[in-house]
Amino acid sequence: MLKSCFSAAVLLASPFASAQSGGVTEEPIVERVADEAPHRWTVGLALSISDSAYAGEDTRLRPFPLITFEGERFFWRGLGGGFHLFERGGFTLDAVASGRFDGFDIDDLGRRELAANGVDARLLEDRDDGLDVGIAATWSGRAGEFKLRALADATDTSGGYEIAADYGYPVHLGRATVVPAVGLRWMSKDLANYYYGTLDEEVARGVARYRPGSVLVPQVGVGFLRPLGAKWSLFGSIDYKFLPDELTDSPLLDPDASGSAGFRIGFSRSF
């Protein structure tokens, strides 16, 4: 299977990135093919379906285009990119930038559900998406792939940061590759408070103060990729994030929410 096809699947095959939106930017946990041409483009179209934990929002459905580029140093992977700072053997150290799509519009949440949580939707503010920058270290080998990322908000949307660790092991089933994986995301208090707590301006209007503080979010998932001829590929992922009590107790979430599931599927063509 071509490395370019793997790069095309980056928005889908790795189940560990954006918590709610289903928009992801990580590289799939797959084996690399060393003898491929280093400069390859891939374009495609994908669909993200996620079960939102926010009160009354239910399901998010988002189609989005895929454009990826893999160079000797620079890479662009759908909704983010970066630069290889160091590569040796199975170890890679990258400087990265990626979109964070955890934001939401208050109008998309349910007024009745928020009211049941004691919150007047008219007093709430939207939560904006942002841009994260940071460092990603990847170790790849026969035992699979381990990735450690440290990302900080570059747009001062939340002012927070995140540290994430993911492990996956590729299983080849004929021409298809299936990647079971597990991961952990540690969200700083500023990041968690912005997306799951109530803001100072909301509290000033009479909304109850809620601050979850820093949290650890475990997650599991499986990604897959299936070449369709020499240029086309089908790829996707299913993942589930286990939300801790600090988040599920938020008045912005459904009271019976315990996690968030996501499904993504798409087609791509390499050049």
PDB file of C-alpha atoms in Angstrom, residues 22-270:
ATOM      1  CA  GLY A  22     -14.768  14.747  14.428  1.00  0.00           C
ATOM      2  CA  GLY A  23     -12.339  16.958  12.567  1.00  0.00           C
ATOM      3  CA  VAL A  24      -8.922  15.418  13.031  1.00  0.00           C
ATOM      4  CA  THR A  25      -5.494  16.168  11.757  1.00  0.00           C
ATOM      5  CA  GLU A  26      -3.291  13.346  12.953  1.00  0.00           C
ATOM      6  CA  GLU A  27      -1.263  10.945  10.891  1.00  0.00           C
ATOM      7  CA  PRO A  28      -2.676   7.404  10.758  1.00  0.00           C
ATOM      8  CA  ILE A  29      -0.875   4.774  12.799  1.00  0.00           C
ATOM      9  CA  VAL A  30       0.427   2.674   9.953  1.00  0.00           C
ATOM     10  CA  GLU A  31       3.695   1.314   8.648  1.00  0.00           C
ATOM     11  CA  ARG A  32       5.719   3.565   6.366  1.00  0.00           C
ATOM     12  CA  VAL A  33       7.029   2.483   2.969  1.00  0.00           C
ATOM     13  CA  ALA A  34      10.582   3.735   2.746  1.00  0.00           C
ATOM     14  CA  ASP A  35      11.038   3.397  -1.003  1.00  0.00           C
ATOM     15  CA  GLU A  36       8.098   5.651  -1.969  1.00  0.00           C
ATOM     16  CA  ALA A  37       8.581   8.989  -3.708  1.00  0.00           C
ATOM     17  CA  PRO A  38       8.696  11.618  -0.926  1.00  0.00           C
ATOM     18  CA  HIS A  39       6.489  14.242  -2.605  1.00  0.00           C
ATOM     19  CA  ARG A  40       2.898  13.057  -3.022  1.00  0.00           C
ATOM     20  CA  TRP A  41      -0.456  14.808  -3.149  1.00  0.00           C
ATOM     21  CA  THR A  42      -3.785  13.317  -2.175  1.00  0.00           C
ATOM     22  CA  VAL A  43      -7.268  14.801  -2.555  1.00  0.00           C
ATOM     23  CA  GLY A  44     -10.570  13.412  -1.402  1.00  0.00           C
ATOM     24  CA  LEU A  45     -13.886  13.916   0.332  1.00  0.00           C
ATOM     25  CA  ALA A  46     -14.929  12.722   3.773  1.00  0.00           C
ATOM     26  CA  LEU A  47     -17.942  12.673   6.055  1.00  0.00           C
ATOM     27  CA  SER A  48     -17.769  13.010   9.838  1.00  0.00           C
ATOM     28  CA  ILE A  49     -20.632  11.848  12.069  1.00  0.00           C
ATOM     29  CA  SER A  50     -20.277  12.399  15.803  1.00  0.00           C
ATOM     30  CA  ASP A  51     -22.554  11.878  18.776  1.00  0.00           C
ATOM     31  CA  SER A  52     -22.237  15.202  20.577  1.00  0.00           C
ATOM     32  CA  ALA A  53     -22.397  15.223  24.367  1.00  0.00           C
ATOM     33  CA  TYR A  54     -23.558  18.851  24.448  1.00  0.00           C
ATOM     34  CA  ALA A  55     -27.114  19.388  25.689  1.00  0.00           C
ATOM     35  CA  GLY A  56     -29.675  18.935  22.934  1.00  0.00           C
ATOM     36  CA  GLU A  57     -27.200  18.861  20.071  1.00  0.00           C
ATOM     37  CA  ASP A  58     -27.393  15.118  19.389  1.00  0.00           C
ATOM     38  CA  THR A  59     -25.513  14.318  16.158  1.00  0.00           C
ATOM     39  CA  ARG A  60     -23.039  16.450  14.233  1.00  0.00           C
ATOM     40  CA  LEU A  61     -22.829  15.723  10.517  1.00  0.00           C
ATOM     41  CA  ARG A  62     -20.026  17.428   8.583  1.00  0.00           C
ATOM     42  CA  PRO A  63     -18.763  16.765   5.059  1.00  0.00           C
ATOM     43  CA  PHE A  64     -15.315  18.187   4.365  1.00  0.00           C
ATOM     44  CA  PRO A  65     -12.657  18.085   1.629  1.00  0.00           C
ATOM     45  CA  LEU A  66      -9.282  16.390   2.128  1.00  0.00           C
ATOM     46  CA  ILE A  67      -6.022  17.731   0.758  1.00  0.00           C
ATOM     47  CA  THR A  68      -2.728  16.263   1.913  1.00  0.00           C
ATOM     48  CA  PHE A  69       0.892  16.664   0.905  1.00  0.00           C
ATOM     49  CA  GLU A  70       3.896  14.643   2.050  1.00  0.00           C
ATOM     50  CA  GLY A  71       7.316  16.186   1.420  1.00  0.00           C
ATOM     51  CA  GLU A  72      10.806  15.398   2.630  1.00  0.00           C
ATOM     52  CA  ARG A  73      10.444  17.996   5.393  1.00  0.00           C
ATOM     53  CA  PHE A  74       7.106  19.786   5.101  1.00  0.00           C
ATOM     54  CA  PHE A  75       3.742  18.031   5.287  1.00  0.00           C
ATOM     55  CA  TRP A  76       0.130  19.140   5.132  1.00  0.00           C
ATOM     56  CA  ARG A  77      -2.544  16.757   6.390  1.00  0.00           C
ATOM     57  CA  GLY A  78      -6.055  17.975   5.867  1.00  0.00           C
ATOM     58  CA  LEU A  79      -6.654  20.468   8.675  1.00  0.00           C
ATOM     59  CA  GLY A  80      -3.097  20.929   9.846  1.00  0.00           C
ATOM     60  CA  GLY A  81       0.527  20.432   8.952  1.00  0.00           C
ATOM     61  CA  GLY A  82       4.053  20.668  10.152  1.00  0.00           C
ATOM     62  CA  PHE A  83       7.766  20.305   9.615  1.00  0.00           C
ATOM     63  CA  HIS A  84      10.035  17.347  10.322  1.00  0.00           C
ATOM     64  CA  LEU A  85      12.669  18.581  12.776  1.00  0.00           C
ATOM     65  CA  PHE A  86      14.437  15.255  13.194  1.00  0.00           C
ATOM     66  CA  GLU A  87      14.121  11.777  11.695  1.00  0.00           C
ATOM     67  CA  ARG A  88      16.207   8.706  12.467  1.00  0.00           C
ATOM     68  CA  GLY A  89      15.199   5.084  12.227  1.00  0.00           C
ATOM     69  CA  GLY A  90      11.713   4.764  13.625  1.00  0.00           C
ATOM     70  CA  PHE A  91      11.785   8.081  15.498  1.00  0.00           C
ATOM     71  CA  THR A  92      10.397  11.379  14.183  1.00  0.00           C
ATOM     72  CA  LEU A  93      10.175  14.762  15.895  1.00  0.00           C
ATOM     73  CA  ASP A  94       7.860  17.319  14.254  1.00  0.00           C
ATOM     74  CA  ALA A  95       6.804  20.903  14.768  1.00  0.00           C
ATOM     75  CA  VAL A  96       3.058  20.899  14.119  1.00  0.00           C
ATOM     76  CA  ALA A  97       0.053  23.181  13.786  1.00  0.00           C
ATOM     77  CA  SER A  98      -3.539  21.928  13.711  1.00  0.00           C
ATOM     78  CA  GLY A  99      -7.064  23.238  13.918  1.00  0.00           C
ATOM     79  CA  ARG A 100      -9.089  22.643  17.060  1.00  0.00           C
ATOM     80  CA  PHE A 101     -12.754  22.149  16.232  1.00  0.00           C
ATOM     81  CA  ASP A 102     -14.284  21.694  19.669  1.00  0.00           C
ATOM     82  CA  GLY A 103     -16.297  24.913  19.363  1.00  0.00           C
ATOM     83  CA  PHE A 104     -20.064  25.189  19.081  1.00  0.00           C
ATOM     84  CA  ASP A 105     -22.829  27.729  18.445  1.00  0.00           C
ATOM     85  CA  ILE A 106     -25.305  28.173  21.259  1.00  0.00           C
ATOM     86  CA  ASP A 107     -28.114  28.080  18.691  1.00  0.00           C
ATOM     87  CA  ASP A 108     -27.152  24.468  17.925  1.00  0.00           C
ATOM     88  CA  LEU A 109     -27.759  23.406  21.530  1.00  0.00           C
ATOM     89  CA  GLY A 110     -31.186  22.642  22.944  1.00  0.00           C
ATOM     90  CA  ARG A 111     -32.783  25.448  24.965  1.00  0.00           C
ATOM     91  CA  ARG A 112     -35.067  23.002  26.765  1.00  0.00           C
ATOM     92  CA  GLU A 113     -32.173  20.695  27.658  1.00  0.00           C
ATOM     93  CA  LEU A 114     -30.061  23.600  28.897  1.00  0.00           C
ATOM     94  CA  ALA A 115     -32.983  24.898  30.948  1.00  0.00           C
ATOM     95  CA  ALA A 116     -33.306  21.456  32.557  1.00  0.00           C
ATOM     96  CA  ASN A 117     -29.675  21.925  33.632  1.00  0.00           C
ATOM     97  CA  GLY A 118     -30.560  25.295  35.142  1.00  0.00           C
ATOM     98  CA  VAL A 119     -29.040  27.347  32.320  1.00  0.00           C
ATOM     99  CA  ASP A 120     -30.713  30.048  30.229  1.00  0.00           C
ATOM    100  CA  ALA A 121     -29.353  29.680  26.684  1.00  0.00           C
ATOM    101  CA  ARG A 122     -29.857  33.422  26.079  1.00  0.00           C
ATOM    102  CA  LEU A 123     -27.116  34.145  28.624  1.00  0.00           C
ATOM    103  CA  LEU A 124     -24.495  31.911  27.003  1.00  0.00           C
ATOM    104  CA  GLU A 125     -21.706  32.683  24.541  1.00  0.00           C
ATOM    105  CA  ASP A 126     -20.588  30.638  21.548  1.00  0.00           C
ATOM    106  CA  ARG A 127     -17.370  28.662  21.914  1.00  0.00           C
ATOM    107  CA  ASP A 128     -14.914  29.358  19.086  1.00  0.00           C
ATOM    108  CA  ASP A 129     -12.636  26.965  17.235  1.00  0.00           C
ATOM    109  CA  GLY A 130      -8.921  27.613  17.509  1.00  0.00           C
ATOM    110  CA  LEU A 131      -5.451  26.825  16.226  1.00  0.00           C
ATOM    111  CA  ASP A 132      -2.943  24.749  18.192  1.00  0.00           C
ATOM    112  CA  VAL A 133       0.821  24.646  17.709  1.00  0.00           C
ATOM    113  CA  GLY A 134       3.349  22.366  19.333  1.00  0.00           C
ATOM    114  CA  ILE A 135       5.616  19.346  19.117  1.00  0.00           C
ATOM    115  CA  ALA A 136       4.850  15.735  18.151  1.00  0.00           C
ATOM    116  CA  ALA A 137       7.206  12.796  18.725  1.00  0.00           C
ATOM    117  CA  THR A 138       6.532   9.447  17.030  1.00  0.00           C
ATOM    118  CA  TRP A 139       8.158   6.051  17.559  1.00  0.00           C
ATOM    119  CA  SER A 140       7.325   3.429  14.904  1.00  0.00           C
ATOM    120  CA  GLY A 141       8.431  -0.195  14.641  1.00  0.00           C
ATOM    121  CA  ARG A 142       7.333  -3.810  14.595  1.00  0.00           C
ATOM    122  CA  ALA A 143       5.490  -3.305  17.875  1.00  0.00           C
ATOM    123  CA  GLY A 144       3.275  -0.596  16.357  1.00  0.00           C
ATOM    124  CA  GLU A 145       3.358   3.161  16.695  1.00  0.00           C
ATOM    125  CA  PHE A 146       3.421   5.425  19.744  1.00  0.00           C
ATOM    126  CA  LYS A 147       2.851   9.160  19.441  1.00  0.00           C
ATOM    127  CA  LEU A 148       3.255  11.854  22.080  1.00  0.00           C
ATOM    128  CA  ARG A 149       1.998  15.393  21.371  1.00  0.00           C
ATOM    129  CA  ALA A 150       2.127  18.668  23.298  1.00  0.00           C
ATOM    130  CA  LEU A 151      -0.092  21.398  21.834  1.00  0.00           C
ATOM    131  CA  ALA A 152      -0.872  24.950  22.961  1.00  0.00           C
ATOM    132  CA  ASP A 153      -3.566  27.383  21.834  1.00  0.00           C
ATOM    133  CA  ALA A 154      -1.914  29.877  19.467  1.00  0.00           C
ATOM    134  CA  THR A 155      -5.036  32.033  18.991  1.00  0.00           C
ATOM    135  CA  ASP A 156      -5.772  32.691  22.691  1.00  0.00           C
ATOM    136  CA  THR A 157      -9.223  31.199  22.162  1.00  0.00           C
ATOM    137  CA  SER A 158      -9.028  29.180  25.363  1.00  0.00           C
ATOM    138  CA  GLY A 159      -5.466  29.995  26.387  1.00  0.00           C
ATOM    139  CA  GLY A 160      -5.001  26.334  27.256  1.00  0.00           C
ATOM    140  CA  TYR A 161      -2.875  23.407  26.197  1.00  0.00           C
ATOM    141  CA  GLU A 162      -3.094  19.663  25.781  1.00  0.00           C
ATOM    142  CA  ILE A 163      -0.792  16.664  26.087  1.00  0.00           C
ATOM    143  CA  ALA A 164      -1.863  13.505  24.254  1.00  0.00           C
ATOM    144  CA  ALA A 165      -0.439   9.992  23.993  1.00  0.00           C
ATOM    145  CA  ASP A 166      -1.679   7.433  21.432  1.00  0.00           C
ATOM    146  CA  TYR A 167      -0.704   3.865  20.616  1.00  0.00           C
ATOM    147  CA  GLY A 168      -1.872   1.777  17.675  1.00  0.00           C
ATOM    148  CA  TYR A 169      -0.934  -1.479  16.039  1.00  0.00           C
ATOM    149  CA  PRO A 170      -1.621  -2.030  12.312  1.00  0.00           C
ATOM    150  CA  VAL A 171      -3.149  -5.366  11.304  1.00  0.00           C
ATOM    151  CA  HIS A 172      -3.032  -6.284   7.604  1.00  0.00           C
ATOM    152  CA  LEU A 173      -6.074  -8.182   6.341  1.00  0.00           C
ATOM    153  CA  GLY A 174      -5.447  -8.836   2.679  1.00  0.00           C
ATOM    154  CA  ARG A 175      -5.113  -5.440   1.014  1.00  0.00           C
ATOM    155  CA  ALA A 176      -6.813  -3.661   3.920  1.00  0.00           C
ATOM    156  CA  THR A 177      -5.120  -2.282   7.027  1.00  0.00           C
ATOM    157  CA  VAL A 178      -6.996  -2.122  10.346  1.00  0.00           C
ATOM    158  CA  VAL A 179      -5.505  -0.132  13.229  1.00  0.00           C
ATOM    159  CA  PRO A 180      -6.868  -0.749  16.760  1.00  0.00           C
ATOM    160  CA  ALA A 181      -5.659   2.020  19.038  1.00  0.00           C
ATOM    161  CA  VAL A 182      -5.884   3.509  22.524  1.00  0.00           C
ATOM    162  CA  GLY A 183      -5.038   6.956  23.771  1.00  0.00           C
ATOM    163  CA  LEU A 184      -5.101   9.533  26.548  1.00  0.00           C
ATOM    164  CA  ARG A 185      -5.642  13.296  26.339  1.00  0.00           C
ATOM    165  CA  TRP A 186      -4.764  15.590  29.224  1.00  0.00           C
ATOM    166  CA  MET A 187      -6.511  18.947  28.915  1.00  0.00           C
ATOM    167  CA  SER A 188      -5.294  21.919  30.929  1.00  0.00           C
ATOM    168  CA  LYS A 189      -7.798  23.753  33.129  1.00  0.00           C
ATOM    169  CA  ASP A 190      -8.031  26.721  30.755  1.00  0.00           C
ATOM    170  CA  LEU A 191      -8.821  24.431  27.814  1.00  0.00           C
ATOM    171  CA  ALA A 192     -11.396  22.339  29.705  1.00  0.00           C
ATOM    172  CA  ASN A 193     -12.959  25.392  31.374  1.00  0.00           C
ATOM    173  CA  TYR A 194     -13.495  27.138  28.041  1.00  0.00           C
ATOM    174  CA  TYR A 195     -15.206  24.282  26.216  1.00  0.00           C
ATOM    175  CA  TYR A 196     -16.978  22.635  29.162  1.00  0.00           C
ATOM    176  CA  GLY A 197     -17.311  25.309  31.827  1.00  0.00           C
ATOM    177  CA  THR A 198     -19.134  28.625  32.102  1.00  0.00           C
ATOM    178  CA  LEU A 199     -17.315  31.833  31.149  1.00  0.00           C
ATOM    179  CA  ASP A 200     -16.792  34.863  33.400  1.00  0.00           C
ATOM    180  CA  GLU A 201     -19.101  37.008  31.256  1.00  0.00           C
ATOM    181  CA  GLU A 202     -21.796  34.319  31.480  1.00  0.00           C
ATOM    182  CA  VAL A 203     -21.445  34.147  35.260  1.00  0.00           C
ATOM    183  CA  ALA A 204     -21.766  37.940  35.387  1.00  0.00           C
ATOM    184  CA  ARG A 205     -25.143  37.590  33.615  1.00  0.00           C
ATOM    185  CA  GLY A 206     -26.396  35.131  36.223  1.00  0.00           C
ATOM    186  CA  VAL A 207     -25.263  31.715  34.928  1.00  0.00           C
ATOM    187  CA  ALA A 208     -24.004  29.379  37.646  1.00  0.00           C
ATOM    188  CA  ARG A 209     -20.244  29.207  37.823  1.00  0.00           C
ATOM    189  CA  TYR A 210     -18.783  25.868  36.688  1.00  0.00           C
ATOM    190  CA  ARG A 211     -15.098  25.084  36.198  1.00  0.00           C
ATOM    191  CA  PRO A 212     -14.140  21.450  35.541  1.00  0.00           C
ATOM    192  CA  GLY A 213     -10.406  22.125  35.849  1.00  0.00           C
ATOM    193  CA  SER A 214      -7.782  19.959  34.171  1.00  0.00           C
ATOM    194  CA  VAL A 215      -9.008  16.530  33.048  1.00  0.00           C
ATOM    195  CA  LEU A 216      -7.770  13.260  31.600  1.00  0.00           C
ATOM    196  CA  VAL A 217      -9.823  11.763  28.736  1.00  0.00           C
ATOM    197  CA  PRO A 218      -9.205   8.100  27.740  1.00  0.00           C
ATOM    198  CA  GLN A 219     -10.256   6.928  24.308  1.00  0.00           C
ATOM    199  CA  VAL A 220     -10.334   3.839  22.128  1.00  0.00           C
ATOM    200  CA  GLY A 221     -10.863   3.392  18.429  1.00  0.00           C
ATOM    201  CA  VAL A 222     -10.082   1.601  15.217  1.00  0.00           C
ATOM    202  CA  GLY A 223      -9.044   3.013  11.860  1.00  0.00           C
ATOM    203  CA  PHE A 224      -9.034   1.277   8.491  1.00  0.00           C
ATOM    204  CA  LEU A 225      -7.738   1.804   4.970  1.00  0.00           C
ATOM    205  CA  ARG A 226      -8.513  -0.176   1.822  1.00  0.00           C
ATOM    206  CA  PRO A 227      -6.864   0.660  -1.523  1.00  0.00           C
ATOM    207  CA  LEU A 228      -9.246   0.620  -4.480  1.00  0.00           C
ATOM    208  CA  GLY A 229      -6.896   0.135  -7.398  1.00  0.00           C
ATOM    209  CA  ALA A 230      -3.606   1.981  -7.842  1.00  0.00           C
ATOM    210  CA  LYS A 231      -4.785   5.513  -6.990  1.00  0.00           C
ATOM    211  CA  TRP A 232      -8.035   5.384  -5.021  1.00  0.00           C
ATOM    212  CA  SER A 233      -8.591   4.430  -1.383  1.00  0.00           C
ATOM    213  CA  LEU A 234     -11.457   3.977   1.042  1.00  0.00           C
ATOM    214  CA  PHE A 235     -10.681   4.883   4.642  1.00  0.00           C
ATOM    215  CA  GLY A 236     -12.353   5.678   7.928  1.00  0.00           C
ATOM    216  CA  SER A 237     -12.420   5.339  11.695  1.00  0.00           C
ATOM    217  CA  ILE A 238     -14.646   4.691  14.672  1.00  0.00           C
ATOM    218  CA  ASP A 239     -13.737   6.034  18.101  1.00  0.00           C
ATOM    219  CA  TYR A 240     -15.168   6.521  21.573  1.00  0.00           C
ATOM    220  CA  LYS A 241     -14.016   8.976  24.237  1.00  0.00           C
ATOM    221  CA  PHE A 242     -14.777   8.333  27.896  1.00  0.00           C
ATOM    222  CA  LEU A 243     -15.652  11.671  29.462  1.00  0.00           C
ATOM    223  CA  PRO A 244     -14.695  11.978  33.148  1.00  0.00           C
ATOM    224  CA  ASP A 245     -17.147  13.206  35.791  1.00  0.00           C
ATOM    225  CA  GLU A 246     -15.607  16.677  35.712  1.00  0.00           C
ATOM    226  CA  LEU A 247     -16.886  17.062  32.152  1.00  0.00           C
ATOM    227  CA  THR A 248     -20.162  15.113  32.335  1.00  0.00           C
ATOM    228  CA  ASP A 249     -21.197  17.268  35.339  1.00  0.00           C
ATOM    229  CA  SER A 250     -21.011  20.370  33.134  1.00  0.00           C
ATOM    230  CA  PRO A 251     -24.360  22.209  32.727  1.00  0.00           C
ATOM    231  CA  LEU A 252     -23.544  22.475  29.021  1.00  0.00           C
ATOM    232  CA  LEU A 253     -23.740  18.675  28.543  1.00  0.00           C
ATOM    233  CA  ASP A 254     -26.586  16.201  28.535  1.00  0.00           C
ATOM    234  CA  PRO A 255     -26.982  14.893  32.101  1.00  0.00           C
ATOM    235  CA  ASP A 256     -26.866  11.274  30.928  1.00  0.00           C
ATOM    236  CA  ALA A 257     -23.762  11.747  28.747  1.00  0.00           C
ATOM    237  CA  SER A 258     -20.857   9.485  29.615  1.00  0.00           C
ATOM    238  CA  GLY A 259     -18.826   9.682  26.426  1.00  0.00           C
ATOM    239  CA  SER A 260     -18.685  10.746  22.818  1.00  0.00           C
ATOM    240  CA  ALA A 261     -18.621   8.481  19.772  1.00  0.00           C
ATOM    241  CA  GLY A 262     -17.459   9.391  16.288  1.00  0.00           C
ATOM    242  CA  PHE A 263     -17.504   7.797  12.837  1.00  0.00           C
ATOM    243  CA  ARG A 264     -15.671   9.069   9.762  1.00  0.00           C
ATOM    244  CA  ILE A 265     -15.486   7.700   6.243  1.00  0.00           C
ATOM    245  CA  GLY A 266     -14.143   8.964   2.952  1.00  0.00           C
ATOM    246  CA  PHE A 267     -12.543   8.374  -0.430  1.00  0.00           C
ATOM    247  CA  SER A 268      -9.249   9.742  -1.714  1.00  0.00           C
ATOM    248  CA  ARG A 269      -7.105   9.776  -4.826  1.00  0.00           C
ATOM    249  CA  SER A 270      -3.321  10.038  -4.807  1.00  0.00           C
TER     250      SER A 270
END
